[in-house]
Tab-separated table of C-alpha atoms in Angstrom:
chain	number	residue	atom	x	y	z
S	1085	MET	CA	31.305	-1.066	-8.217
S	1086	GLU	CA	28.792	-0.922	-11.294
S	1087	ASP	CA	30.290	0.902	-14.433
S	1088	SER	CA	28.690	4.232	-14.954
S	1089	THR	CA	27.785	3.206	-18.602
S	1090	SER	CA	26.283	-0.099	-17.786
S	1091	LYS	CA	22.528	1.319	-17.396
S	1092	LEU	CA	21.420	3.658	-20.063
S	1093	THR	CA	18.175	5.396	-19.962
S	1094	LEU	CA	15.779	7.046	-22.380
S	1095	GLN	CA	12.018	8.316	-22.356
S	1096	LEU	CA	9.635	7.790	-24.969
S	1097	ASP	CA	6.628	10.227	-24.857
S	1098	LEU	CA	4.173	8.891	-27.101
S	1099	ALA	CA	1.715	11.702	-26.384
S	1100	ARG	CA	3.983	14.381	-27.902
S	1101	SER	CA	6.151	12.112	-30.152
S	1102	ARG	CA	9.147	12.843	-28.188
S	1103	ILE	CA	12.316	10.922	-27.450
S	1104	ARG	CA	14.306	12.139	-24.513
S	1105	VAL	CA	17.811	10.659	-24.752
S	1106	HIS	CA	19.679	11.162	-21.397
S	1107	ARG	CA	22.985	12.957	-21.167
S	1108	LYS	CA	24.612	9.618	-19.575
S	1109	THR	CA	23.326	7.701	-22.584
S	1110	LEU	CA	24.896	10.164	-25.091
S	1111	ALA	CA	28.241	10.060	-23.161
S	1112	ALA	CA	28.348	6.439	-23.136
S	1113	LEU	CA	28.023	6.812	-26.967
S	1114	GLY	CA	31.034	9.074	-27.132
S	1115	SER	CA	28.930	12.440	-27.193
S	1116	PRO	CA	28.133	12.116	-30.906
S	1117	GLU	CA	27.108	14.878	-33.027
S	1118	TYR	CA	24.414	12.625	-35.137
S	1119	ILE	CA	22.702	9.666	-33.788
S	1120	LEU	CA	20.459	6.964	-35.671
S	1121	LEU	CA	17.515	5.360	-33.808
S	1122	ILE	CA	16.921	1.916	-35.143
S	1123	VAL	CA	13.855	-0.214	-34.029
S	1124	ASN	CA	14.041	-4.194	-34.337
S	1125	PRO	CA	10.580	-5.337	-34.295
S	1126	GLU	CA	11.409	-9.006	-34.075
S	1127	GLU	CA	13.403	-8.462	-30.872
S	1128	LYS	CA	11.391	-5.541	-29.787
S	1129	THR	CA	14.385	-3.454	-29.092
S	1130	LEU	CA	15.448	0.145	-29.738
S	1131	GLY	CA	18.769	0.823	-30.755
S	1132	ILE	CA	20.892	4.115	-30.521
S	1133	ILE	CA	24.076	4.274	-32.774
S	1134	GLU	CA	26.419	7.153	-33.753
S	1135	THR	CA	26.277	7.992	-37.324
S	1136	PRO	CA	27.515	10.649	-39.774
S	1137	ASN	CA	24.900	13.094	-40.970
S	1138	THR	CA	22.835	10.693	-43.088
S	1139	PRO	CA	19.111	10.737	-43.846
S	1140	GLY	CA	17.129	9.783	-40.779
S	1141	ALA	CA	19.939	10.948	-38.388
S	1142	HIS	CA	19.224	13.277	-35.593
S	1143	ARG	CA	21.500	15.980	-34.662
S	1144	ILE	CA	22.522	16.378	-30.955
S	1145	ARG	CA	23.080	19.902	-29.745
S	1146	TYR	CA	25.274	20.094	-26.622
S	1147	GLY	CA	25.750	23.067	-24.278
S	1148	SER	CA	22.162	23.569	-23.436
S	1149	GLY	CA	22.953	22.565	-19.660
S	1150	LYS	CA	19.856	20.120	-19.865
S	1151	GLN	CA	19.943	16.551	-18.471
S	1152	CYS	CA	18.590	15.036	-21.943
S	1153	GLN	CA	18.302	15.875	-25.489
S	1154	GLU	CA	14.768	15.911	-26.971
S	1155	LEU	CA	14.078	14.379	-30.334
S	1156	TYR	CA	10.532	14.639	-32.056
S	1157	SER	CA	9.318	12.153	-34.657
S	1158	THR	CA	5.821	10.959	-35.087
S	1159	SER	CA	6.658	8.217	-37.471
S	1160	LEU	CA	8.841	6.688	-34.828
S	1161	ALA	CA	6.236	7.172	-32.071
S	1162	ARG	CA	3.965	5.245	-34.378
S	1163	GLN	CA	6.354	2.632	-35.256
S	1164	PHE	CA	6.726	2.292	-31.246
S	1165	ARG	CA	3.211	1.541	-30.999
S	1166	LEU	CA	3.172	-1.046	-33.846
S	1167	VAL	CA	6.006	-3.056	-32.284
S	1168	MET	CA	4.340	-2.530	-28.640
S	1169	PRO	CA	0.476	-2.801	-29.481
S	1170	ASN	CA	-0.138	-3.064	-25.638
S	1171	TRP	CA	1.452	0.544	-25.255
S	1172	ILE	CA	-0.918	3.106	-24.351
S	1173	ASN	CA	-1.339	5.724	-27.151
S	1174	GLY	CA	-0.498	9.022	-25.225
S	1175	GLY	CA	1.674	7.120	-22.547
S	1176	LYS	CA	5.108	7.859	-21.527
S	1177	TYR	CA	7.576	4.893	-20.980
S	1178	LEU	CA	11.109	4.771	-19.534
S	1179	LEU	CA	13.620	2.317	-20.976
S	1180	SER	CA	16.768	1.204	-19.542
S	1181	GLY	CA	19.430	-0.204	-21.711
S	1182	ASP	CA	23.286	-1.333	-22.182
S	1183	LEU	CA	25.955	-0.233	-24.209
S	1184	MET	CA	27.075	-3.034	-26.449
S	1185	ALA	CA	30.484	-4.081	-27.460
S	1186	ASP	CA	30.331	-2.482	-30.920
S	1187	GLY	CA	29.055	0.834	-29.605
S	1188	THR	CA	25.236	0.361	-29.689
S	1189	ALA	CA	22.944	1.397	-27.100
S	1190	VAL	CA	20.148	-1.319	-26.937
S	1191	PHE	CA	16.817	-0.773	-25.135
S	1192	PRO	CA	14.628	-3.723	-24.576
S	1193	MET	CA	11.363	-2.311	-25.170
S	1194	GLU	CA	9.374	-5.169	-23.435
S	1195	ALA	CA	10.957	-4.275	-20.256
S	1196	ALA	CA	9.770	-0.282	-20.545
S	1197	ILE	CA	8.175	1.057	-17.381
S	1198	HIS	CA	4.871	2.930	-17.944
S	1199	THR	CA	5.281	6.212	-16.203
S	1200	ALA	CA	2.320	8.414	-17.079
S	1201	THR	CA	-0.399	9.025	-19.684
S	1202	GLY	CA	-0.902	12.313	-21.691
S	1203	LYS	CA	-3.414	13.472	-24.361
S	1204	PRO	CA	-1.828	12.243	-27.646
S	1205	LYS	CA	-1.583	14.738	-30.634
S	1206	TYR	CA	-2.367	11.957	-33.168
S	1207	HIS	CA	-4.699	9.004	-33.072
S	1208	ASP	CA	-4.000	5.537	-34.459
């Protein structure tokens, strides 16, 4: 039987500069109060780590009953497009990742699945 934390998911919505971190991913990280999203441009990966309340950290609010937490960042959306220039401005991408031994959730951006395209709020 596959470990329930082995495949984690999140969705990047470049049209709305939104990152949807799914509940299963947050649970695998230990239901943190704050997370930090890290982009590695050389490896073309997105990482999520638990962090204290530091600059750049996103606060996670639980109890809403939603299947995911939504984070908004235009600067991150632009960074994703710099790392992945073949991604469509306004596209939505589903990423699957794994939990590493050090507690970091890692999502390979090159394996992202394009799911839809919307009208972007900003232009490159």
